[in-house]
Amino acid sequence: MSSCYDGLLEGEDRALASGPLDALIARSERMTMAGFGPIVTYSRKVFIPLTKLCRDVCHYCTFASTPSRVDTAYMSREAVLAVARAGAAAGCREALFTLGDRPEARYAAAREALGQLGHSTTLSYVEEMARAVLDETGLLPHINAGLMDDADYAALRPVSASMGLMLETVSERLSQKGGPHHGSPDKWPAHRLASIEAAGRAAVPFTTGLLIGIGETREERIEALIAIRDLHRRYGHIQEVIIQNFRAKPGTLMVDHPEPSLEDHLWTIAMARLVLGPDMVIQAPPNLHAPEELAALLRAGVNDWGGVSPVTPDHVNPEAPWPHLALLEQATVAAGRVLRERLAIGPAYALEADRWSEPAIARKVRQSIDARGLPVTDGWHAGTGDLAPALASGGATAGSAEIDAIIAAARSGERLDEDAIIRLFEADGSHVEQITQAADRLRREVVGDAVTHVINRNINYTNICLYKCGFCAFSKGSTKAMRGPAYRLDLEEVGRRAAEAWDRGATEVCLQGGIHPDYDGNTYLSVIKAVRDAAPGIHIHAFSPLEVTHGATTLGLSLEDYLTQLRDAGLSTLPGTAAEILDDEIRDIICPDKLNTQEWLEVMRTAHRVGLRTTATIMYGHVEGYRHWARHLLRVRDLQVETGGFTEFVPLPFVHMEAPIWRKGRSRSGPSFRETILMHAVARLVLNPVIVNIQASWVKLGATGVAAALRAGVNDLGGTLMDESITRAAGGLNGQLCDPAQMAAYAAEAGRHSVQRTTLYGRVAARELEAAE
């Protein structure tokens, strides 16, 4: 039997469109969860109605007005900035400019007002005001300015994070006499589609959508969705699609027009999901439905609530106040979802800010977001001494069974695949607690409740380095370095510090430095000799894989021959630093002249082969994504299965404050606290059972962060680090020494006990224990 949707839809979609609503919604919900999981986003914004004059006369609109009914044709600069500053003070991140379409084409009053403001067009004034808001308040402008062409988008793109224009409908009937768009030249579908296409050519992250219930048919709604889909396939610029339900408003020609039912709205949302696919953000305004109806919208395919303002009303729907954010979150959580703030530029576009934004916008966006493209709102940054925020979950989050299945596979020792690991890193809401508790149970079963540490001293013998890693604030290019003095310790001083560390109870010295232009392989052998002569009994944990490679290359030796020489000279173990992210896509950005992934792995493989144990690290939270984290963990795991040479895994969150790559606006501002805790917990699960020790860096996490990590699968706090300098050079504030008493306090805070260990996780001899007391 033929369907009224023949020619528009095919196969299953056509059957679902004509069939029971429950089946359609079930299909849409599965697609939404596949694309976005339980996350539902909203933008915390202010609304700036720059002008309510408009050349269109839509029969349902209460926003547009006439010169005789407004106090002023345009908001003044002072009024605009007052609203924006109030929004910034209230924690908003977006300024939504709403305005009528080219009122100067209809009203002399608009032309006169623009002239007094020094402008000839409304769009020119929009550009000035958006720039003022961006520069003076930091809010990211989103501009809804009506029909625009290529030149208009080019002018406004530098001062906006995104723009929008509702398609509303593709029905030309509605623009003819008797229709709601009659007398509104800007509402002809062909004109609006041309403007949306021009936004695609300009690479503008764009919001569009449908207004349903104004007289269009369901077939015409599908035609509009297909038009949007086809434009997005061509340009990739549609960041979200709004499915807005018509509301009859007093004082309009359509005051008696029937409003669409909830079921009709749900049908259209679900059809939008089917037509536009699992990855399209679909929005419905939460203030146009009763709170008890919001869960139904989510099930139908909504994954975004749009803009919600704690400062300004919805000027387009003034009769419908925004729900309080607490109520919106409550309704979202009750539906098994997690409410999270987003920017004016959607997450997927924020992660590609260089493509979708001008440089000044891209910098601001990049420094605001986590690896999901969502703004970091927890107020925590690695190395700053910030108090760790609570990771409250609210109610039970949908999708827990999937998380349980991944956890079960990890506990059994199975090698997880990339997608499963990414799913763990994407966890939010109650899933975070689900993962951290599982990791901590596994920790207890594998290594018990002791929190171990080693008494050690850092000796960074030079900060002069030939390499220019973008994340490193420690290294200096010469003795005339801009950021603090460059130095090079002589061998006598290296030996003195090692002897002093031994006398103070240290069992280990950790030696690393920059790649000094005068260093060769003999330099590192001399450093070992200096330490061994000064402190014969101390464990020498020294030399990153980059230093090892530099030493071998300068002497013309193979890695195996050189590592054997280092071992025979007294080297005990190697730190697994210089790993950063073990994926060359990222290394090409942050350290292009450094070891590549396979070279780092080969140093570790060779060290293990000659009997030298090593640690493994990851430095995360800068330019990489969850897929890169997954690849890193799997590469470490695979090498451990091959060699068994890693003693521990050490997550190191990026400390951004003084890092060159951050100061240039090329990186994020470190990981969020959620990401940081998940890194430790997920590492425990992914590396099970081949690496049993997961370490937290007290230097990076601070006291409260350490306590949280110890409840998320961590069993070791590393070294006491007399003279820690690398994190401090990056702007870290958490001190340079954590004595055994503080280690014990960290453990006690998590309800556990502290135990001193050797570098290789052995028992400490009586002499060292006595000296450390």
PDB file of N, CA and C in Angstrom, residues 578-648:
ATOM      1  N   ALA A 578      58.521  11.693  28.278  1.00  0.00           N
ATOM      2  CA  ALA A 578      58.615  11.968  26.832  1.00  0.00           C
ATOM      3  C   ALA A 578      57.583  11.179  26.040  1.00  0.00           C
ATOM      4  N   ALA A 579      56.668  10.481  26.748  1.00  0.00           N
ATOM      5  CA  ALA A 579      55.611   9.747  26.045  1.00  0.00           C
ATOM      6  C   ALA A 579      54.543  10.705  25.548  1.00  0.00           C
ATOM      7  N   GLU A 580      54.213  11.700  26.380  1.00  0.00           N
ATOM      8  CA  GLU A 580      53.150  12.652  26.092  1.00  0.00           C
ATOM      9  C   GLU A 580      51.897  11.878  25.642  1.00  0.00           C
ATOM     10  N   ILE A 581      51.582  11.921  24.362  1.00  0.00           N
ATOM     11  CA  ILE A 581      50.517  11.097  23.793  1.00  0.00           C
ATOM     12  C   ILE A 581      51.147  10.207  22.725  1.00  0.00           C
ATOM     13  N   LEU A 582      50.988   8.914  22.869  1.00  0.00           N
ATOM     14  CA  LEU A 582      51.614   7.981  21.933  1.00  0.00           C
ATOM     15  C   LEU A 582      50.744   7.823  20.688  1.00  0.00           C
ATOM     16  N   ASP A 583      50.697   8.891  19.942  1.00  0.00           N
ATOM     17  CA  ASP A 583      49.991   8.905  18.668  1.00  0.00           C
ATOM     18  C   ASP A 583      50.598  10.036  17.850  1.00  0.00           C
ATOM     19  N   ASP A 584      51.091   9.710  16.671  1.00  0.00           N
ATOM     20  CA  ASP A 584      51.855  10.694  15.906  1.00  0.00           C
ATOM     21  C   ASP A 584      50.997  11.844  15.383  1.00  0.00           C
ATOM     22  N   GLU A 585      49.696  11.638  15.277  1.00  0.00           N
ATOM     23  CA  GLU A 585      48.810  12.742  14.895  1.00  0.00           C
ATOM     24  C   GLU A 585      48.923  13.884  15.893  1.00  0.00           C
ATOM     25  N   ILE A 586      49.079  13.550  17.166  1.00  0.00           N
ATOM     26  CA  ILE A 586      49.210  14.552  18.217  1.00  0.00           C
ATOM     27  C   ILE A 586      50.659  14.999  18.373  1.00  0.00           C
ATOM     28  N   ARG A 587      51.587  14.082  18.300  1.00  0.00           N
ATOM     29  CA  ARG A 587      53.003  14.438  18.457  1.00  0.00           C
ATOM     30  C   ARG A 587      53.456  15.415  17.372  1.00  0.00           C
ATOM     31  N   ASP A 588      52.872  15.291  16.195  1.00  0.00           N
ATOM     32  CA  ASP A 588      53.217  16.221  15.115  1.00  0.00           C
ATOM     33  C   ASP A 588      52.814  17.651  15.440  1.00  0.00           C
ATOM     34  N   ILE A 589      51.890  17.815  16.388  1.00  0.00           N
ATOM     35  CA  ILE A 589      51.445  19.146  16.792  1.00  0.00           C
ATOM     36  C   ILE A 589      52.241  19.650  17.981  1.00  0.00           C
ATOM     37  N   ILE A 590      52.404  18.824  19.008  1.00  0.00           N
ATOM     38  CA  ILE A 590      52.973  19.301  20.271  1.00  0.00           C
ATOM     39  C   ILE A 590      54.480  19.128  20.366  1.00  0.00           C
ATOM     40  N   CYS A 591      55.042  18.185  19.623  1.00  0.00           N
ATOM     41  CA  CYS A 591      56.505  17.960  19.702  1.00  0.00           C
ATOM     42  C   CYS A 591      56.996  17.352  18.399  1.00  0.00           C
ATOM     43  N   PRO A 592      56.889  18.086  17.288  1.00  0.00           N
ATOM     44  CA  PRO A 592      57.184  17.506  15.980  1.00  0.00           C
ATOM     45  C   PRO A 592      58.634  17.092  15.784  1.00  0.00           C
ATOM     46  N   ASP A 593      59.556  17.675  16.554  1.00  0.00           N
ATOM     47  CA  ASP A 593      60.964  17.330  16.369  1.00  0.00           C
ATOM     48  C   ASP A 593      61.436  16.288  17.376  1.00  0.00           C
ATOM     49  N   LYS A 594      60.517  15.732  18.145  1.00  0.00           N
ATOM     50  CA  LYS A 594      60.855  14.790  19.194  1.00  0.00           C
ATOM     51  C   LYS A 594      60.713  13.362  18.675  1.00  0.00           C
ATOM     52  N   LEU A 595      60.938  12.385  19.541  1.00  0.00           N
ATOM     53  CA  LEU A 595      60.720  10.998  19.181  1.00  0.00           C
ATOM     54  C   LEU A 595      59.294  10.786  18.698  1.00  0.00           C
ATOM     55  N   ASN A 596      59.114   9.933  17.690  1.00  0.00           N
ATOM     56  CA  ASN A 596      57.751   9.569  17.331  1.00  0.00           C
ATOM     57  C   ASN A 596      57.297   8.396  18.201  1.00  0.00           C
ATOM     58  N   THR A 597      56.081   7.970  17.997  1.00  0.00           N
ATOM     59  CA  THR A 597      55.497   6.938  18.860  1.00  0.00           C
ATOM     60  C   THR A 597      56.307   5.656  18.836  1.00  0.00           C
ATOM     61  N   GLN A 598      56.622   5.171  17.661  1.00  0.00           N
ATOM     62  CA  GLN A 598      57.341   3.894  17.566  1.00  0.00           C
ATOM     63  C   GLN A 598      58.752   4.006  18.141  1.00  0.00           C
ATOM     64  N   GLU A 599      59.370   5.159  18.002  1.00  0.00           N
ATOM     65  CA  GLU A 599      60.714   5.338  18.574  1.00  0.00           C
ATOM     66  C   GLU A 599      60.663   5.306  20.098  1.00  0.00           C
ATOM     67  N   TRP A 600      59.650   5.933  20.692  1.00  0.00           N
ATOM     68  CA  TRP A 600      59.504   5.874  22.159  1.00  0.00           C
ATOM     69  C   TRP A 600      59.292   4.432  22.603  1.00  0.00           C
ATOM     70  N   LEU A 601      58.408   3.737  21.932  1.00  0.00           N
ATOM     71  CA  LEU A 601      58.133   2.354  22.296  1.00  0.00           C
ATOM     72  C   LEU A 601      59.373   1.479  22.132  1.00  0.00           C
ATOM     73  N   GLU A 602      60.176   1.762  21.122  1.00  0.00           N
ATOM     74  CA  GLU A 602      61.361   0.943  20.892  1.00  0.00           C
ATOM     75  C   GLU A 602      62.412   1.157  21.977  1.00  0.00           C
ATOM     76  N   VAL A 603      62.555   2.384  22.476  1.00  0.00           N
ATOM     77  CA  VAL A 603      63.466   2.607  23.609  1.00  0.00           C
ATOM     78  C   VAL A 603      63.005   1.797  24.808  1.00  0.00           C
ATOM     79  N   MET A 604      61.710   1.839  25.091  1.00  0.00           N
ATOM     80  CA  MET A 604      61.174   1.086  26.227  1.00  0.00           C
ATOM     81  C   MET A 604      61.351  -0.419  26.014  1.00  0.00           C
ATOM     82  N   ARG A 605      61.057  -0.874  24.821  1.00  0.00           N
ATOM     83  CA  ARG A 605      61.194  -2.307  24.519  1.00  0.00           C
ATOM     84  C   ARG A 605      62.642  -2.752  24.707  1.00  0.00           C
ATOM     85  N   THR A 606      63.553  -1.934  24.236  1.00  0.00           N
ATOM     86  CA  THR A 606      64.966  -2.295  24.338  1.00  0.00           C
ATOM     87  C   THR A 606      65.440  -2.233  25.777  1.00  0.00           C
ATOM     88  N   ALA A 607      65.020  -1.233  26.512  1.00  0.00           N
ATOM     89  CA  ALA A 607      65.384  -1.143  27.928  1.00  0.00           C
ATOM     90  C   ALA A 607      64.909  -2.375  28.686  1.00  0.00           C
ATOM     91  N   HIS A 608      63.684  -2.782  28.430  1.00  0.00           N
ATOM     92  CA  HIS A 608      63.164  -3.982  29.097  1.00  0.00           C
ATOM     93  C   HIS A 608      63.981  -5.214  28.707  1.00  0.00           C
ATOM     94  N   ARG A 609      64.402  -5.261  27.448  1.00  0.00           N
ATOM     95  CA  ARG A 609      65.150  -6.424  26.972  1.00  0.00           C
ATOM     96  C   ARG A 609      66.508  -6.527  27.660  1.00  0.00           C
ATOM     97  N   VAL A 610      67.138  -5.395  27.988  1.00  0.00           N
ATOM     98  CA  VAL A 610      68.452  -5.465  28.644  1.00  0.00           C
ATOM     99  C   VAL A 610      68.325  -5.485  30.173  1.00  0.00           C
ATOM    100  N   GLY A 611      67.094  -5.595  30.661  1.00  0.00           N
ATOM    101  CA  GLY A 611      66.898  -5.767  32.095  1.00  0.00           C
ATOM    102  C   GLY A 611      66.625  -4.505  32.876  1.00  0.00           C
ATOM    103  N   LEU A 612      66.319  -3.412  32.184  1.00  0.00           N
ATOM    104  CA  LEU A 612      65.996  -2.167  32.869  1.00  0.00           C
ATOM    105  C   LEU A 612      64.480  -1.993  32.911  1.00  0.00           C
ATOM    106  N   ARG A 613      63.921  -1.914  34.105  1.00  0.00           N
ATOM    107  CA  ARG A 613      62.489  -1.646  34.239  1.00  0.00           C
ATOM    108  C   ARG A 613      62.246  -0.155  34.029  1.00  0.00           C
ATOM    109  N   THR A 614      61.023   0.179  33.646  1.00  0.00           N
ATOM    110  CA  THR A 614      60.675   1.577  33.374  1.00  0.00           C
ATOM    111  C   THR A 614      59.260   1.857  33.866  1.00  0.00           C
ATOM    112  N   THR A 615      58.960   3.142  33.982  1.00  0.00           N
ATOM    113  CA  THR A 615      57.583   3.552  34.178  1.00  0.00           C
ATOM    114  C   THR A 615      56.971   3.869  32.815  1.00  0.00           C
ATOM    115  N   ALA A 616      55.670   4.163  32.806  1.00  0.00           N
ATOM    116  CA  ALA A 616      54.994   4.642  31.606  1.00  0.00           C
ATOM    117  C   ALA A 616      54.119   5.821  32.020  1.00  0.00           C
ATOM    118  N   THR A 617      54.071   6.832  31.198  1.00  0.00           N
ATOM    119  CA  THR A 617      53.296   8.035  31.531  1.00  0.00           C
ATOM    120  C   THR A 617      52.385   8.413  30.368  1.00  0.00           C
ATOM    121  N   ILE A 618      51.459   9.305  30.659  1.00  0.00           N
ATOM    122  CA  ILE A 618      50.680   9.986  29.638  1.00  0.00           C
ATOM    123  C   ILE A 618      50.519  11.428  30.084  1.00  0.00           C
ATOM    124  N   MET A 619      50.689  12.370  29.190  1.00  0.00           N
ATOM    125  CA  MET A 619      50.482  13.785  29.498  1.00  0.00           C
ATOM    126  C   MET A 619      49.303  14.255  28.640  1.00  0.00           C
ATOM    127  N   TYR A 620      48.189  14.570  29.285  1.00  0.00           N
ATOM    128  CA  TYR A 620      46.916  14.701  28.584  1.00  0.00           C
ATOM    129  C   TYR A 620      46.208  16.006  28.947  1.00  0.00           C
ATOM    130  N   GLY A 621      45.335  16.437  28.029  1.00  0.00           N
ATOM    131  CA  GLY A 621      44.529  17.618  28.298  1.00  0.00           C
ATOM    132  C   GLY A 621      44.932  18.838  27.488  1.00  0.00           C
ATOM    133  N   HIS A 622      45.555  18.652  26.338  1.00  0.00           N
ATOM    134  CA  HIS A 622      46.055  19.789  25.551  1.00  0.00           C
ATOM    135  C   HIS A 622      45.382  19.881  24.183  1.00  0.00           C
ATOM    136  N   VAL A 623      45.758  19.040  23.216  1.00  0.00           N
ATOM    137  CA  VAL A 623      45.142  19.127  21.890  1.00  0.00           C
ATOM    138  C   VAL A 623      44.537  17.802  21.449  1.00  0.00           C
ATOM    139  N   GLU A 624      44.658  16.780  22.249  1.00  0.00           N
ATOM    140  CA  GLU A 624      44.267  15.437  21.856  1.00  0.00           C
ATOM    141  C   GLU A 624      42.822  15.141  22.249  1.00  0.00           C
ATOM    142  N   GLY A 625      42.329  13.980  21.816  1.00  0.00           N
ATOM    143  CA  GLY A 625      40.973  13.562  22.154  1.00  0.00           C
ATOM    144  C   GLY A 625      40.959  12.212  22.819  1.00  0.00           C
ATOM    145  N   TYR A 626      39.777  11.741  23.148  1.00  0.00           N
ATOM    146  CA  TYR A 626      39.642  10.461  23.854  1.00  0.00           C
ATOM    147  C   TYR A 626      40.160   9.294  23.021  1.00  0.00           C
ATOM    148  N   ARG A 627      40.029   9.384  21.701  1.00  0.00           N
ATOM    149  CA  ARG A 627      40.553   8.296  20.872  1.00  0.00           C
ATOM    150  C   ARG A 627      42.064   8.188  21.014  1.00  0.00           C
ATOM    151  N   HIS A 628      42.729   9.308  21.149  1.00  0.00           N
ATOM    152  CA  HIS A 628      44.184   9.274  21.328  1.00  0.00           C
ATOM    153  C   HIS A 628      44.539   8.704  22.697  1.00  0.00           C
ATOM    154  N   TRP A 629      43.742   9.013  23.714  1.00  0.00           N
ATOM    155  CA  TRP A 629      43.982   8.423  25.034  1.00  0.00           C
ATOM    156  C   TRP A 629      43.855   6.898  24.947  1.00  0.00           C
ATOM    157  N   ALA A 630      42.833   6.451  24.235  1.00  0.00           N
ATOM    158  CA  ALA A 630      42.614   5.012  24.108  1.00  0.00           C
ATOM    159  C   ALA A 630      43.791   4.349  23.397  1.00  0.00           C
ATOM    160  N   ARG A 631      44.265   4.964  22.331  1.00  0.00           N
ATOM    161  CA  ARG A 631      45.393   4.390  21.599  1.00  0.00           C
ATOM    162  C   ARG A 631      46.644   4.339  22.474  1.00  0.00           C
ATOM    163  N   HIS A 632      46.849   5.396  23.247  1.00  0.00           N
ATOM    164  CA  HIS A 632      48.008   5.440  24.143  1.00  0.00           C
ATOM    165  C   HIS A 632      47.953   4.284  25.135  1.00  0.00           C
ATOM    166  N   LEU A 633      46.824   4.123  25.794  1.00  0.00           N
ATOM    167  CA  LEU A 633      46.703   3.049  26.785  1.00  0.00           C
ATOM    168  C   LEU A 633      46.910   1.684  26.151  1.00  0.00           C
ATOM    169  N   LEU A 634      46.380   1.482  24.978  1.00  0.00           N
ATOM    170  CA  LEU A 634      46.521   0.181  24.327  1.00  0.00           C
ATOM    171  C   LEU A 634      47.963  -0.077  23.900  1.00  0.00           C
ATOM    172  N   ARG A 635      48.658   0.955  23.471  1.00  0.00           N
ATOM    173  CA  ARG A 635      50.057   0.759  23.081  1.00  0.00           C
ATOM    174  C   ARG A 635      50.923   0.434  24.288  1.00  0.00           C
ATOM    175  N   VAL A 636      50.646   1.074  25.409  1.00  0.00           N
ATOM    176  CA  VAL A 636      51.368   0.737  26.638  1.00  0.00           C
ATOM    177  C   VAL A 636      51.027  -0.679  27.062  1.00  0.00           C
ATOM    178  N   ARG A 637      49.762  -1.021  27.036  1.00  0.00           N
ATOM    179  CA  ARG A 637      49.346  -2.365  27.434  1.00  0.00           C
ATOM    180  C   ARG A 637      49.999  -3.430  26.544  1.00  0.00           C
ATOM    181  N   ASP A 638      49.965  -3.202  25.236  1.00  0.00           N
ATOM    182  CA  ASP A 638      50.513  -4.200  24.318  1.00  0.00           C
ATOM    183  C   ASP A 638      51.999  -4.421  24.551  1.00  0.00           C
ATOM    184  N   LEU A 639      52.739  -3.339  24.806  1.00  0.00           N
ATOM    185  CA  LEU A 639      54.164  -3.506  25.073  1.00  0.00           C
ATOM    186  C   LEU A 639      54.385  -4.221  26.393  1.00  0.00           C
ATOM    187  N   GLN A 640      53.547  -3.957  27.379  1.00  0.00           N
ATOM    188  CA  GLN A 640      53.684  -4.649  28.647  1.00  0.00           C
ATOM    189  C   GLN A 640      53.416  -6.150  28.493  1.00  0.00           C
ATOM    190  N   VAL A 641      52.433  -6.499  27.683  1.00  0.00           N
ATOM    191  CA  VAL A 641      52.178  -7.921  27.426  1.00  0.00           C
ATOM    192  C   VAL A 641      53.404  -8.561  26.784  1.00  0.00           C
ATOM    193  N   GLU A 642      54.076  -7.811  25.928  1.00  0.00           N
ATOM    194  CA  GLU A 642      55.254  -8.323  25.231  1.00  0.00           C
ATOM    195  C   GLU A 642      56.464  -8.445  26.143  1.00  0.00           C
ATOM    196  N   THR A 643      56.704  -7.441  27.011  1.00  0.00           N
ATOM    197  CA  THR A 643      57.961  -7.386  27.758  1.00  0.00           C
ATOM    198  C   THR A 643      57.811  -7.516  29.274  1.00  0.00           C
ATOM    199  N   GLY A 644      56.698  -7.068  29.821  1.00  0.00           N
ATOM    200  CA  GLY A 644      56.532  -7.081  31.274  1.00  0.00           C
ATOM    201  C   GLY A 644      57.421  -6.095  32.002  1.00  0.00           C
ATOM    202  N   GLY A 645      57.935  -5.071  31.313  1.00  0.00           N
ATOM    203  CA  GLY A 645      58.940  -4.211  31.911  1.00  0.00           C
ATOM    204  C   GLY A 645      58.447  -2.953  32.603  1.00  0.00           C
ATOM    205  N   PHE A 646      57.176  -2.601  32.481  1.00  0.00           N
ATOM    206  CA  PHE A 646      56.665  -1.391  33.129  1.00  0.00           C
ATOM    207  C   PHE A 646      56.320  -1.673  34.589  1.00  0.00           C
ATOM    208  N   THR A 647      56.772  -0.797  35.469  1.00  0.00           N
ATOM    209  CA  THR A 647      56.468  -0.956  36.894  1.00  0.00           C
ATOM    210  C   THR A 647      55.161  -0.280  37.281  1.00  0.00           C
ATOM    211  N   GLU A 648      54.779   0.783  36.558  1.00  0.00           N
ATOM    212  CA  GLU A 648      53.602   1.566  36.944  1.00  0.00           C
ATOM    213  C   GLU A 648      53.180   2.432  35.771  1.00  0.00           C
TER     214      GLU A 648
END
